[in-house]
Tab-separated table of C-alpha atoms in Angstrom:
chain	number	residue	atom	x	y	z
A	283	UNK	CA	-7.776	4.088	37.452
A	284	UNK	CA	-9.640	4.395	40.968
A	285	UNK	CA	-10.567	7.654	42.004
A	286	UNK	CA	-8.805	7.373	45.472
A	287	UNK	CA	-4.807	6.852	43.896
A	288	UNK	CA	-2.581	9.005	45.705
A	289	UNK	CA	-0.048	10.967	42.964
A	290	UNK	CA	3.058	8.886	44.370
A	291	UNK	CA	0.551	5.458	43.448
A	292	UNK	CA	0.213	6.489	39.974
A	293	UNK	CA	3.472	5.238	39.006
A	294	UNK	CA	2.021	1.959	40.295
A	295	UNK	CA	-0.954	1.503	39.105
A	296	UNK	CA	0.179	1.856	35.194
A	297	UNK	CA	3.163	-0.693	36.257
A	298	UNK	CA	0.219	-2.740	37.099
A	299	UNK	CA	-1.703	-1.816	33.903
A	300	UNK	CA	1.460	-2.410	31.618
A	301	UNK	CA	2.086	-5.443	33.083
A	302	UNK	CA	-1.470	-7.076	32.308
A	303	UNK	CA	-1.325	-5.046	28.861
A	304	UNK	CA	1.724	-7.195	28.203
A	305	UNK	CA	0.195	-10.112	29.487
A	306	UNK	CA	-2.683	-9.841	27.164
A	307	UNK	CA	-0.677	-9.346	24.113
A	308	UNK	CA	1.134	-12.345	24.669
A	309	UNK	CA	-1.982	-14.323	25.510
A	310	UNK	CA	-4.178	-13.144	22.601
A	311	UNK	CA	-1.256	-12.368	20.026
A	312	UNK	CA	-2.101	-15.683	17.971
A	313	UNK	CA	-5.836	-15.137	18.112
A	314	UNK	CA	-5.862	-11.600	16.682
A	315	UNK	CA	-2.836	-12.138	14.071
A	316	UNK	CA	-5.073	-15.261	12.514
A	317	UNK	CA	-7.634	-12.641	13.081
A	318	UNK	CA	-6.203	-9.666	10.694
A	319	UNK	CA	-4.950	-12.598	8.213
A	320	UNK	CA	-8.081	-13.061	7.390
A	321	UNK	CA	-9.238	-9.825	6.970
A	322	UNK	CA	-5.950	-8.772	4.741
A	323	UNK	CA	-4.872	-11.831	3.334
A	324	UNK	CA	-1.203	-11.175	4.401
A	325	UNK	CA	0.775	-12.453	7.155
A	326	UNK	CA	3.226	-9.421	6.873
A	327	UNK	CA	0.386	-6.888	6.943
A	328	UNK	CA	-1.144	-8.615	9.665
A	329	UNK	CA	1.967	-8.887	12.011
A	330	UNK	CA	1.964	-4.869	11.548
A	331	UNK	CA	-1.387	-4.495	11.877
A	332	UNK	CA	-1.841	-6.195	15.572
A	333	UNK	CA	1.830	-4.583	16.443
A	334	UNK	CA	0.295	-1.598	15.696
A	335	UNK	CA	-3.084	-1.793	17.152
A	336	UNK	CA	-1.323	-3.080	20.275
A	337	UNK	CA	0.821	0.173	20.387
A	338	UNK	CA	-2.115	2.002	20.156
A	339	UNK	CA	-3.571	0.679	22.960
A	340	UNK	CA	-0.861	0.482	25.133
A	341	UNK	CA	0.277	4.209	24.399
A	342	UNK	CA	-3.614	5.232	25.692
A	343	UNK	CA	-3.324	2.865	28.743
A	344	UNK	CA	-3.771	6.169	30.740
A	345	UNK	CA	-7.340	6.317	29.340
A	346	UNK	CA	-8.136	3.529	29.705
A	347	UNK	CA	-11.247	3.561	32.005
A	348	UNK	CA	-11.664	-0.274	32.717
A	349	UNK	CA	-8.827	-2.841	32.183
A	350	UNK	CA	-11.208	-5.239	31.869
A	351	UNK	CA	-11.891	-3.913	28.430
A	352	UNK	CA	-8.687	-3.938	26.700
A	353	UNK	CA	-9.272	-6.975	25.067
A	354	UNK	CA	-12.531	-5.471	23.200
A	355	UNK	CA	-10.073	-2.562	22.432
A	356	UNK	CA	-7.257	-4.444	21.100
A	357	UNK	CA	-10.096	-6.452	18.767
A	358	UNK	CA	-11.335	-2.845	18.358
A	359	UNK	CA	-7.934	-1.313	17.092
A	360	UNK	CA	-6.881	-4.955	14.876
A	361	UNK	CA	-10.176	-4.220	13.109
A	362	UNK	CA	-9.972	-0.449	12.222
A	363	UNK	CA	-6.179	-1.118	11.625
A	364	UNK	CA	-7.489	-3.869	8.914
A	365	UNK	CA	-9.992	-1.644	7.120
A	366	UNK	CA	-7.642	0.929	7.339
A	367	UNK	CA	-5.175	-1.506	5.014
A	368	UNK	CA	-7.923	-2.393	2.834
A	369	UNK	CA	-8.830	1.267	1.833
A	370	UNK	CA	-5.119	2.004	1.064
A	371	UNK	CA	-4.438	-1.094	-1.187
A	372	UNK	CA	-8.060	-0.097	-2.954
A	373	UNK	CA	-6.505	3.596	-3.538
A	374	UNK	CA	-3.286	2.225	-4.790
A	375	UNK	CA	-4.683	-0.279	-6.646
A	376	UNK	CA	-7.252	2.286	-8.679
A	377	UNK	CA	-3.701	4.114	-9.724
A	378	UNK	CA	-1.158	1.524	-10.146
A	379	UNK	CA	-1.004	0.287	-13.657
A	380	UNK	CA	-2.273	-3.254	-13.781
A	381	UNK	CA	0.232	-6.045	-13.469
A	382	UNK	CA	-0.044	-8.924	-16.699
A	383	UNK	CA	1.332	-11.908	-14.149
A	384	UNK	CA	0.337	-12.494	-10.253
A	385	UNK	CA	3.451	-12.652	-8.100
A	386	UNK	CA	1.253	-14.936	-5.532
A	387	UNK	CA	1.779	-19.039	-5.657
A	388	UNK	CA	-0.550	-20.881	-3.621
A	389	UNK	CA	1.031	-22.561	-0.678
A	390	UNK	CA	1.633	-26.204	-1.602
A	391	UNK	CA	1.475	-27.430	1.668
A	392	UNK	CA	-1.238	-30.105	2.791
A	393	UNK	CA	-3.250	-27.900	4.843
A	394	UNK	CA	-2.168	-24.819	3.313
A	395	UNK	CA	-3.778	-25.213	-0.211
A	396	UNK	CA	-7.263	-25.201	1.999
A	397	UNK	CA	-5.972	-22.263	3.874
A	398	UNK	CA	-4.884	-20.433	0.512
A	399	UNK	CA	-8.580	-21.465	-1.322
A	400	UNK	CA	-10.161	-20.114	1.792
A	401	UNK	CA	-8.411	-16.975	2.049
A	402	UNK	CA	-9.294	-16.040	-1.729
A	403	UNK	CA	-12.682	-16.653	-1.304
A	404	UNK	CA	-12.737	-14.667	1.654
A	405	UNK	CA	-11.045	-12.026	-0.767
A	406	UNK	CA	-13.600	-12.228	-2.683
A	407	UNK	CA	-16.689	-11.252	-0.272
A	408	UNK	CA	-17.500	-7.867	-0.223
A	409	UNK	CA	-15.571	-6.353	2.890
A	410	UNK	CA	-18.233	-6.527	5.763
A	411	UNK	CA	-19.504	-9.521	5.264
A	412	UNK	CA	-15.797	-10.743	5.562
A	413	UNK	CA	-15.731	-9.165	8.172
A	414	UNK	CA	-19.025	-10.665	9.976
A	415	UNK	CA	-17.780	-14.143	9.120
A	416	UNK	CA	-13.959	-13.585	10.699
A	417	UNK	CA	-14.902	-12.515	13.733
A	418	UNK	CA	-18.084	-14.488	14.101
A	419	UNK	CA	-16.812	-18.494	12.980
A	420	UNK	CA	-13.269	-17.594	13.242
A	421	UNK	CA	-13.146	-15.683	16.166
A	422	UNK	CA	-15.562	-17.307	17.652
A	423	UNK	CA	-17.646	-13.820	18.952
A	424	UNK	CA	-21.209	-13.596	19.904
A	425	UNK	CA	-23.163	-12.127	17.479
A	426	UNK	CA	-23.693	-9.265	19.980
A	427	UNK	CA	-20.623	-8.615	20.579
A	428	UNK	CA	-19.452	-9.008	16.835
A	429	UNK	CA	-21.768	-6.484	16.158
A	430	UNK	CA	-20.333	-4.332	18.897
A	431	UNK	CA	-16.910	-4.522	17.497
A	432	UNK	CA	-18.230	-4.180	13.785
A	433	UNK	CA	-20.390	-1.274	14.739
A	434	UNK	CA	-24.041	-2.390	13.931
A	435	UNK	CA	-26.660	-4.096	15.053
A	436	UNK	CA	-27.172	-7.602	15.255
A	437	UNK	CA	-29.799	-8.273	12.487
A	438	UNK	CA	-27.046	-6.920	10.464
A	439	UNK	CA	-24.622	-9.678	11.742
A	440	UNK	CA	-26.910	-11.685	10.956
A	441	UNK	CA	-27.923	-10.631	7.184
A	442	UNK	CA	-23.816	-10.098	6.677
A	443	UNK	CA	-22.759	-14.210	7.721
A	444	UNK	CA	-25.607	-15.936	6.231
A	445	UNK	CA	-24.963	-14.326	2.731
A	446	UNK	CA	-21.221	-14.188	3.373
A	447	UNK	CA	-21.364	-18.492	4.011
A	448	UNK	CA	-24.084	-18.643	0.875
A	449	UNK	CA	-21.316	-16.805	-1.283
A	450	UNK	CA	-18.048	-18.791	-0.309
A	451	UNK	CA	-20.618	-21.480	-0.746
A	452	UNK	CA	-21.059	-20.406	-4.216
A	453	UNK	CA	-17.234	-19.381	-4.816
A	454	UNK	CA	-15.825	-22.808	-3.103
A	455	UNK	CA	-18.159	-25.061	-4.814
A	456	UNK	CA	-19.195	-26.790	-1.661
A	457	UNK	CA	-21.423	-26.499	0.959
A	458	UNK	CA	-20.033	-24.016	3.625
């Protein structure tokens, strides 16, 4: 918010700062749902998560220094919302007694049976290297800035996608 607003342009300046939050949801609400797919393997998990990230965001719009930047944010919150998933279906799974048939059917849909191979190989990779991969071929992120939203440094982007693509190599039985 610029340091010169008056108190009666406050009111006006987070009109203008919900409005573009808004429009930036409804602009980038595709990208980051196939975005948190990915990550959790579930499209109902993944509507939640971005809902939720977004609400996040929008409820610290007041805080929000540059609104330039809500963007990386939102891609910020998706991501901690999806690890955040992760760890609570790994606790639940460690204490929920072990199921003898999988509920799951693959989607039998033309492009869907590629979409449901490629999601349980992604499953499969251990969970930054998922990561890496999502956001860097799927999201189509630097690998700067994926390692500014992952939270290391760029060799590690690096080390995390080449033996993420070597093992769904491996798991898919094809070269990646």
């Amino acid at each position: 918010m610029p340091a010169t607003v008056r108190p009666g342009d406050r009111s006006a300046v987070m009109d203008e700062l919900t409005s573009k939050l808004t429009d930036l949801y409804q602009e980038h609400y595709a990208q980051l749902l196939r975005i948190a797919v990915l990550l959790v393997d579930d499209r109902a998990s993944a509507e939640d998560i971005v809902q939720d990230a977004y609400l996040r965001v929008f409820d610290s719009r007041n805080r929000l220094r540059d609104p330039d930047k809500a963007l990386a944010f939102l891609r910020q919150a998706v991501l901690n919302r999806a690890r955040s998933t992760l760890r609570r279906r790994l606790v639940a799974r460690k204490y929920l007694p072990k199921l003898a048939v999988d509920d799951s059917l693959p989607d039998d849909t033309g492009r869907g049976l590629d979409r449901a191979v490629l999601a349980q190989a992604l499953a499969r990779l251990p969970r930054r290297q998922r990561e890496a991969i999502v956001l860097r071929y799927y999201a189509d992120l630097s690998e700067i800035r994926t390692a500014e939203v992952m939270g290391c440094s760029q060799g590690s982007v690096k080390s995390y996608c080449s033996r993420g693509v070597s093992r769904l190599s491996e798991l898919l039985g094809e070269r990646v």
